mmCIF file of C-alpha atoms in Angstrom:
data_model
loop_
_atom_site.group_PDB
_atom_site.id
_atom_site.type_symbol
_atom_site.label_atom_id
_atom_site.label_comp_id
_atom_site.label_asym_id
_atom_site.label_seq_id
_atom_site.Cartn_x
_atom_site.Cartn_y
_atom_site.Cartn_z
ATOM 1 C CA MET A 1 -9.188 43.847 -13.490
ATOM 2 C CA HIS A 2 -7.195 44.397 -16.676
ATOM 3 C CA TRP A 3 -4.586 41.832 -17.703
ATOM 4 C CA GLY A 4 -2.054 42.531 -20.453
ATOM 5 C CA ILE A 5 0.934 40.823 -22.054
ATOM 6 C CA ASP A 6 3.544 42.567 -24.197
ATOM 7 C CA LEU A 7 5.024 39.826 -26.381
ATOM 8 C CA GLY A 8 8.308 41.076 -27.806
ATOM 9 C CA GLY A 9 11.101 39.437 -29.713
ATOM 10 C CA THR A 10 13.373 39.317 -26.666
ATOM 11 C CA LYS A 11 11.087 39.545 -23.633
ATOM 12 C CA ILE A 12 7.528 38.880 -22.516
ATOM 13 C CA GLU A 13 6.106 41.285 -19.957
ATOM 14 C CA GLY A 14 2.800 40.960 -18.150
ATOM 15 C CA VAL A 15 0.830 43.352 -15.979
ATOM 16 C CA VAL A 16 -2.361 43.372 -13.925
ATOM 17 C CA LEU A 17 -4.202 46.669 -13.446
ATOM 18 C CA THR A 18 -7.033 47.159 -10.973
ATOM 19 C CA ASN A 19 -8.394 50.035 -13.079
ATOM 20 C CA PRO A 20 -7.692 51.463 -16.533
ATOM 21 C CA ASP A 21 -5.078 53.677 -14.908
ATOM 22 C CA ALA A 22 -1.287 53.678 -15.250
ATOM 23 C CA ASP A 23 -0.919 53.927 -11.450
ATOM 24 C CA SER A 24 -3.092 50.900 -10.649
ATOM 25 C CA VAL A 25 -0.523 48.125 -11.222
ATOM 26 C CA ILE A 26 -0.836 45.323 -8.657
ATOM 27 C CA ALA A 27 1.347 42.722 -10.374
ATOM 28 C CA ARG A 28 4.070 42.769 -13.003
ATOM 29 C CA HIS A 29 6.391 40.098 -14.355
ATOM 30 C CA ARG A 30 8.731 39.601 -17.276
ATOM 31 C CA MET A 31 10.859 36.831 -18.729
ATOM 32 C CA ASP A 32 12.822 36.126 -21.908
ATOM 33 C CA THR A 33 10.782 35.158 -24.979
ATOM 34 C CA GLU A 34 13.190 32.441 -26.152
ATOM 35 C CA GLY A 35 11.795 32.568 -29.661
ATOM 36 C CA ASP A 36 14.464 30.136 -30.873
ATOM 37 C CA GLY A 37 12.585 27.445 -28.976
ATOM 38 C CA GLY A 38 9.734 27.595 -31.478
ATOM 39 C CA TYR A 39 6.035 28.391 -31.459
ATOM 40 C CA ASP A 40 4.862 25.993 -28.749
ATOM 41 C CA HIS A 41 7.718 27.045 -26.472
ATOM 42 C CA VAL A 42 6.820 30.750 -26.780
ATOM 43 C CA LEU A 43 3.203 29.946 -25.930
ATOM 44 C CA SER A 44 4.378 28.024 -22.876
ATOM 45 C CA ARG A 45 6.420 31.064 -21.807
ATOM 46 C CA ILE A 46 3.327 33.254 -22.074
ATOM 47 C CA CYS A 47 1.459 30.788 -19.884
ATOM 48 C CA GLU A 48 4.300 30.944 -17.344
ATOM 49 C CA VAL A 49 3.996 34.738 -17.195
ATOM 50 C CA VAL A 50 0.237 34.462 -16.668
ATOM 51 C CA ASP A 51 0.742 31.867 -13.921
ATOM 52 C CA GLU A 52 3.212 34.156 -12.141
ATOM 53 C CA LEU A 53 0.818 37.107 -12.400
ATOM 54 C CA LYS A 54 -1.868 34.925 -10.845
ATOM 55 C CA ARG A 55 0.484 34.102 -7.981
ATOM 56 C CA LEU A 56 1.539 37.716 -7.439
ATOM 57 C CA SER A 57 -1.978 39.144 -7.599
ATOM 58 C CA GLY A 58 -3.907 36.297 -6.031
ATOM 59 C CA ILE A 59 -6.468 36.702 -8.823
ATOM 60 C CA ASN A 60 -7.485 34.637 -11.859
ATOM 61 C CA PRO A 61 -8.088 36.557 -15.092
ATOM 62 C CA ILE A 62 -11.362 36.383 -16.969
ATOM 63 C CA GLN A 63 -9.715 37.569 -20.200
ATOM 64 C CA ILE A 64 -6.328 38.849 -21.310
ATOM 65 C CA GLY A 65 -4.969 41.191 -23.981
ATOM 66 C CA ILE A 66 -1.722 40.544 -25.839
ATOM 67 C CA GLY A 67 0.279 42.988 -27.926
ATOM 68 C CA THR A 68 2.852 41.696 -30.394
ATOM 69 C CA PRO A 69 4.745 42.763 -33.508
ATOM 70 C CA GLY A 70 2.624 41.615 -36.407
ATOM 71 C CA THR A 71 -1.117 41.300 -36.528
ATOM 72 C CA ILE A 72 -3.874 38.747 -36.942
ATOM 73 C CA ASN A 73 -4.897 38.446 -40.591
ATOM 74 C CA PRO A 74 -8.680 38.978 -40.513
ATOM 75 C CA SER A 75 -9.156 36.774 -43.572
ATOM 76 C CA ASN A 76 -7.748 33.580 -42.032
ATOM 77 C CA GLY A 77 -7.119 34.256 -38.331
ATOM 78 C CA LEU A 78 -3.370 33.631 -38.589
ATOM 79 C CA LEU A 79 -0.620 35.924 -37.292
ATOM 80 C CA LYS A 80 1.431 37.703 -39.954
ATOM 81 C CA ASN A 81 4.406 40.091 -40.091
ATOM 82 C CA SER A 82 5.791 39.235 -36.639
ATOM 83 C CA ASN A 83 9.548 39.566 -36.171
ATOM 84 C CA THR A 84 9.341 36.533 -33.891
ATOM 85 C CA LEU A 85 9.174 34.428 -37.007
ATOM 86 C CA CYS A 86 8.007 31.206 -35.393
ATOM 87 C CA LEU A 87 4.688 32.884 -34.537
ATOM 88 C CA ASN A 88 3.745 33.694 -38.125
ATOM 89 C CA GLY A 89 1.122 31.528 -39.763
ATOM 90 C CA HIS A 90 -0.434 30.371 -36.483
ATOM 91 C CA PRO A 91 -3.819 31.155 -34.858
ATOM 92 C CA ILE A 92 -2.062 32.408 -31.727
ATOM 93 C CA ASP A 93 -5.158 33.852 -30.071
ATOM 94 C CA GLN A 94 -7.117 30.632 -30.508
ATOM 95 C CA ASP A 95 -4.214 28.499 -29.283
ATOM 96 C CA LEU A 96 -3.715 30.682 -26.205
ATOM 97 C CA GLU A 97 -7.426 30.595 -25.442
ATOM 98 C CA ARG A 98 -7.228 26.813 -25.462
ATOM 99 C CA LEU A 99 -4.169 26.790 -23.179
ATOM 100 C CA LEU A 100 -5.352 29.488 -20.771
ATOM 101 C CA GLY A 101 -9.056 28.715 -20.824
ATOM 102 C CA ILE A 102 -10.045 32.382 -21.152
ATOM 103 C CA PRO A 103 -10.762 34.808 -24.015
ATOM 104 C CA VAL A 104 -7.649 36.376 -25.567
ATOM 105 C CA ALA A 105 -7.485 39.624 -27.562
ATOM 106 C CA ILE A 106 -4.463 40.184 -29.848
ATOM 107 C CA ALA A 107 -3.313 43.497 -31.326
ATOM 108 C CA ASN A 108 -0.234 44.898 -32.998
ATOM 109 C CA ASP A 109 2.239 46.456 -30.557
ATOM 110 C CA ALA A 110 2.021 49.884 -32.233
ATOM 111 C CA ASN A 111 -1.756 49.794 -31.816
ATOM 112 C CA CYS A 112 -1.276 48.933 -28.137
ATOM 113 C CA PHE A 113 1.104 51.873 -27.791
ATOM 114 C CA ALA A 114 -1.444 54.217 -29.356
ATOM 115 C CA LEU A 115 -4.315 52.855 -27.267
ATOM 116 C CA ALA A 116 -2.351 53.293 -24.034
ATOM 117 C CA GLU A 117 -1.169 56.814 -24.823
ATOM 118 C CA PHE A 118 -4.739 57.783 -25.728
ATOM 119 C CA HIS A 119 -6.420 56.451 -22.586
ATOM 120 C CA LEU A 120 -3.630 56.531 -19.989
ATOM 121 C CA GLY A 121 -0.859 58.737 -21.360
ATOM 122 C CA ALA A 122 -0.116 61.803 -23.424
ATOM 123 C CA ALA A 123 -3.658 62.395 -24.680
ATOM 124 C CA LEU A 124 -4.823 63.072 -21.116
ATOM 125 C CA ASP A 125 -3.210 66.505 -21.457
ATOM 126 C CA TYR A 126 -5.589 67.207 -24.367
ATOM 127 C CA PRO A 127 -9.125 66.542 -23.063
ATOM 128 C CA ASN A 128 -10.821 67.391 -26.366
ATOM 129 C CA VAL A 129 -8.854 64.813 -28.372
ATOM 130 C CA LYS A 130 -11.087 62.247 -30.053
ATOM 131 C CA ASN A 131 -8.767 60.965 -32.801
ATOM 132 C CA MET A 132 -5.050 60.278 -32.482
ATOM 133 C CA PHE A 133 -2.157 58.845 -34.463
ATOM 134 C CA GLY A 134 0.473 57.006 -32.441
ATOM 135 C CA VAL A 135 3.914 56.741 -34.038
ATOM 136 C CA ILE A 136 6.623 54.158 -33.395
ATOM 137 C CA MET A 137 10.053 55.197 -34.677
ATOM 138 C CA GLY A 138 12.903 52.989 -33.577
ATOM 139 C CA THR A 139 14.450 49.873 -35.086
ATOM 140 C CA GLY A 140 11.451 49.962 -37.425
ATOM 141 C CA VAL A 141 8.572 52.335 -38.104
ATOM 142 C CA GLY A 142 4.958 51.625 -37.210
ATOM 143 C CA GLY A 143 1.825 53.374 -36.107
ATOM 144 C CA GLY A 144 -1.633 53.058 -34.671
ATOM 145 C CA ILE A 145 -4.848 54.934 -35.414
ATOM 146 C CA ILE A 146 -7.268 55.666 -32.590
ATOM 147 C CA ILE A 147 -10.717 57.012 -33.488
ATOM 148 C CA GLY A 148 -13.292 57.540 -30.775
ATOM 149 C CA GLY A 149 -11.019 55.768 -28.301
ATOM 150 C CA LYS A 150 -10.783 52.564 -30.347
ATOM 151 C CA ILE A 151 -8.107 51.023 -32.546
ATOM 152 C CA VAL A 152 -8.751 51.157 -36.294
ATOM 153 C CA GLY A 153 -7.272 47.889 -37.516
ATOM 154 C CA GLY A 154 -8.763 47.915 -40.997
ATOM 155 C CA LEU A 155 -9.934 45.239 -43.406
ATOM 156 C CA HIS A 156 -6.464 43.665 -43.716
ATOM 157 C CA GLY A 157 -5.336 44.418 -40.170
ATOM 158 C CA MET A 158 -2.801 46.967 -41.389
ATOM 159 C CA GLY A 159 -4.398 50.223 -40.229
ATOM 160 C CA GLY A 160 -1.714 52.736 -39.255
ATOM 161 C CA GLU A 161 1.177 50.896 -40.944
ATOM 162 C CA TRP A 162 2.737 54.069 -42.323
ATOM 163 C CA GLY A 163 6.179 52.416 -42.158
ATOM 164 C CA HIS A 164 5.324 50.662 -45.431
ATOM 165 C CA MET A 165 3.999 53.610 -47.377
ATOM 166 C CA PHE A 166 6.211 54.606 -50.282
ATOM 167 C CA LEU A 167 8.421 57.572 -49.399
ATOM 168 C CA ASP A 168 11.507 57.747 -51.614
ATOM 169 C CA PRO A 169 13.442 55.263 -53.771
ATOM 170 C CA SER A 170 16.692 56.191 -52.011
ATOM 171 C CA GLY A 171 15.586 53.936 -49.163
ATOM 172 C CA GLY A 172 16.226 50.901 -51.316
ATOM 173 C CA GLN A 173 14.740 47.449 -50.860
ATOM 174 C CA CYS A 174 12.487 46.824 -47.870
ATOM 175 C CA TYR A 175 12.059 43.418 -46.243
ATOM 176 C CA CYS A 176 8.371 43.615 -47.240
ATOM 177 C CA GLY A 177 9.453 43.269 -50.885
ATOM 178 C CA ARG A 178 8.809 46.864 -51.930
ATOM 179 C CA VAL A 179 11.258 49.716 -52.444
ATOM 180 C CA GLY A 180 11.547 53.051 -50.666
ATOM 181 C CA CYS A 181 9.232 52.442 -47.709
ATOM 182 C CA VAL A 182 9.199 54.945 -44.844
ATOM 183 C CA GLU A 183 10.920 52.349 -42.675
ATOM 184 C CA THR A 184 13.843 52.108 -45.102
ATOM 185 C CA ILE A 185 14.551 55.827 -44.642
ATOM 186 C CA ILE A 186 13.683 57.156 -41.163
ATOM 187 C CA SER A 187 13.984 54.126 -38.898
ATOM 188 C CA GLY A 188 17.009 54.072 -36.615
ATOM 189 C CA THR A 189 18.310 51.032 -38.472
ATOM 190 C CA ALA A 190 17.982 52.729 -41.867
ATOM 191 C CA LEU A 191 19.727 55.906 -40.715
ATOM 192 C CA GLN A 192 22.625 53.935 -39.240
ATOM 193 C CA ASN A 193 22.921 51.965 -42.467
ATOM 194 C CA TYR A 194 22.898 55.204 -44.474
ATOM 195 C CA TYR A 195 25.820 56.510 -42.424
ATOM 196 C CA PHE A 196 27.689 53.209 -42.828
ATOM 197 C CA GLU A 197 27.197 53.228 -46.604
ATOM 198 C CA LYS A 198 28.619 56.751 -46.782
ATOM 199 C CA THR A 199 31.563 56.282 -44.413
ATOM 200 C CA GLY A 200 32.222 52.550 -43.973
ATOM 201 C CA GLU A 201 31.996 53.154 -40.221
ATOM 202 C CA LYS A 202 29.420 51.501 -37.985
ATOM 203 C CA LYS A 203 28.057 53.861 -35.335
ATOM 204 C CA LEU A 204 24.969 54.042 -33.197
ATOM 205 C CA LEU A 205 22.436 56.632 -34.318
ATOM 206 C CA LYS A 206 22.785 58.440 -30.980
ATOM 207 C CA ASP A 207 26.505 58.909 -31.582
ATOM 208 C CA ILE A 208 25.955 59.952 -35.188
ATOM 209 C CA LEU A 209 23.446 62.651 -34.301
ATOM 210 C CA GLU A 210 25.597 64.006 -31.463
ATOM 211 C CA ASP A 211 28.526 64.670 -33.823
ATOM 212 C CA LYS A 212 28.288 68.353 -34.769
ATOM 213 C CA PHE A 213 31.424 68.364 -36.928
ATOM 214 C CA ASP A 214 31.043 65.292 -39.159
ATOM 215 C CA PRO A 215 29.401 66.409 -42.421
ATOM 216 C CA VAL A 216 27.933 62.943 -43.032
ATOM 217 C CA ALA A 217 26.423 62.951 -39.551
ATOM 218 C CA GLN A 218 24.821 66.286 -40.353
ATOM 219 C CA GLU A 219 23.551 64.813 -43.616
ATOM 220 C CA VAL A 220 21.905 61.976 -41.650
ATOM 221 C CA ARG A 221 20.270 64.521 -39.336
ATOM 222 C CA HIS A 222 18.946 66.538 -42.282
ATOM 223 C CA ARG A 223 17.720 63.352 -43.983
ATOM 224 C CA LEU A 224 15.748 62.364 -40.888
ATOM 225 C CA ILE A 225 14.160 65.810 -40.481
ATOM 226 C CA HIS A 226 13.302 66.164 -44.169
ATOM 227 C CA PHE A 227 11.722 62.743 -44.625
ATOM 228 C CA PHE A 228 10.051 62.762 -41.204
ATOM 229 C CA GLY A 229 8.279 65.939 -42.280
ATOM 230 C CA LEU A 230 7.352 64.542 -45.670
ATOM 231 C CA ALA A 231 6.026 61.221 -44.328
ATOM 232 C CA LEU A 232 4.172 62.501 -41.270
ATOM 233 C CA GLY A 233 2.817 65.447 -43.265
ATOM 234 C CA GLN A 234 1.060 62.988 -45.573
ATOM 235 C CA ILE A 235 -0.426 61.149 -42.589
ATOM 236 C CA ILE A 236 -1.732 64.375 -41.063
ATOM 237 C CA THR A 237 -3.167 65.501 -44.394
ATOM 238 C CA PHE A 238 -4.943 62.180 -44.827
ATOM 239 C CA LEU A 239 -6.137 61.457 -41.270
ATOM 240 C CA ASP A 240 -6.199 64.997 -39.845
ATOM 241 C CA PRO A 241 -5.848 63.679 -36.266
ATOM 242 C CA ASP A 242 -6.356 65.817 -33.173
ATOM 243 C CA LEU A 243 -3.017 64.653 -31.774
ATOM 244 C CA VAL A 244 0.156 62.832 -32.795
ATOM 245 C CA VAL A 245 2.213 61.036 -30.132
ATOM 246 C CA LEU A 246 5.733 59.918 -31.003
ATOM 247 C CA GLY A 247 7.064 56.708 -29.489
ATOM 248 C CA GLY A 248 10.053 54.430 -29.930
ATOM 249 C CA GLY A 249 13.737 55.188 -29.547
ATOM 250 C CA LEU A 250 13.713 58.213 -31.862
ATOM 251 C CA SER A 251 10.949 59.920 -29.876
ATOM 252 C CA HIS A 252 13.659 61.187 -27.493
ATOM 253 C CA LEU A 253 15.171 63.406 -30.191
ATOM 254 C CA ASP A 254 14.356 66.991 -29.214
ATOM 255 C CA PHE A 255 14.713 68.351 -32.732
ATOM 256 C CA LEU A 256 11.797 66.245 -34.019
ATOM 257 C CA TYR A 257 9.470 68.483 -31.982
ATOM 258 C CA THR A 258 10.992 71.699 -33.347
ATOM 259 C CA GLU A 259 12.737 71.364 -36.712
ATOM 260 C CA GLY A 260 10.860 68.161 -37.457
ATOM 261 C CA ARG A 261 7.523 69.777 -36.706
ATOM 262 C CA ASP A 262 8.435 72.732 -38.929
ATOM 263 C CA GLU A 263 9.141 70.290 -41.745
ATOM 264 C CA VAL A 264 5.810 68.539 -41.177
ATOM 265 C CA ALA A 265 4.076 71.928 -41.446
ATOM 266 C CA LYS A 266 5.542 72.386 -44.931
ATOM 267 C CA ASN A 267 3.953 69.136 -46.088
ATOM 268 C CA ILE A 268 0.308 69.409 -45.044
ATOM 269 C CA PHE A 269 -2.663 70.625 -47.030
ATOM 270 C CA ASN A 270 -3.288 73.572 -44.729
ATOM 271 C CA PRO A 271 -1.594 76.968 -44.233
ATOM 272 C CA VAL A 272 -0.881 76.280 -40.530
ATOM 273 C CA LEU A 273 -0.171 73.086 -38.594
ATOM 274 C CA HIS A 274 -2.369 73.055 -35.490
ATOM 275 C CA THR A 275 -1.921 69.360 -34.652
ATOM 276 C CA PRO A 276 0.127 68.856 -31.460
ATOM 277 C CA ILE A 277 3.071 66.497 -31.998
ATOM 278 C CA VAL A 278 4.114 65.376 -28.535
ATOM 279 C CA ARG A 279 6.292 63.040 -26.539
ATOM 280 C CA PRO A 280 4.912 59.837 -25.033
ATOM 281 C CA ARG A 281 4.087 59.728 -21.344
ATOM 282 C CA LEU A 282 4.240 55.994 -20.669
ATOM 283 C CA GLY A 283 7.603 55.126 -22.219
ATOM 284 C CA ALA A 284 8.406 51.421 -22.427
ATOM 285 C CA SER A 285 5.276 50.588 -20.408
ATOM 286 C CA ALA A 286 2.887 51.722 -23.146
ATOM 287 C CA GLY A 287 2.779 48.367 -24.931
ATOM 288 C CA VAL A 288 1.828 46.266 -21.922
ATOM 289 C CA PHE A 289 -0.655 48.874 -20.655
ATOM 290 C CA GLY A 290 -2.270 49.035 -24.093
ATOM 291 C CA ALA A 291 -2.532 45.248 -24.164
ATOM 292 C CA ALA A 292 -4.334 45.368 -20.812
ATOM 293 C CA LEU A 293 -6.922 47.697 -22.359
ATOM 294 C CA LEU A 294 -7.725 45.340 -25.242
ATOM 295 C CA GLU A 295 -11.148 43.767 -25.361
ATOM 296 C CA LYS A 296 -12.083 40.516 -27.050
ATOM 297 C CA VAL A 297 -14.424 41.224 -29.958
ATOM 298 C CA ASP A 298 -16.384 38.258 -31.330
#
């Protein structure tokens, strides 16, 4: 059995798989995170999800994987960089192990996305793929590196965090304290803010990109394509992965796989771009499926 929890800022979702297979779900449950209630309250909500999964499946877990924004700092065992702020600075895996009485594995949600798409999703269409980069482009920008089927977390737990590479100063100040990060330029939030700064009008990115007659909307579209190509081109040059899978809200944009790919090809250290850049297969389920594939490493 494979048990996974996707701990998000607004909802907690849990799943039980009989096999490492996207079609083997025997129990699924979700509830609101209620992060305003504080750290202990969120942990109690996770325990409630686990209890409900036990009831639905009739099975007790022997371990569980949890995916969350942020990551465990390898140097001190405390969670960092989570947008559910009350979780930061706590040994969440250790505290959950105490509450649940079973081993708990924690990983960043982008890493869970990448792990799921490698083992259960898009990479299945490419049987020779050994190394993959999973991209999250939505409210923010994140990523996960898979090598030999395993997550590469890195010494600081920030493997794959291309959202905080420097891209261009026009992105302005990032919440991380630096200027011009990828996330400040090609995230959905950043592109909407760019349009607002130019026009004084607040619009959803979907509506902006659908407007064929607004010159500022076309400028936003060009900005996304140009900087997507520049940023992802650097990743492909550095990692040279066998496959790139796009996830998050922006992964639905058709032009990223055509014009965006052409722009990536201009920014790699090779005459031709052979790397497939593809859509995700698992959609919103990728995070919880990836969590279910996590293994506790002592």
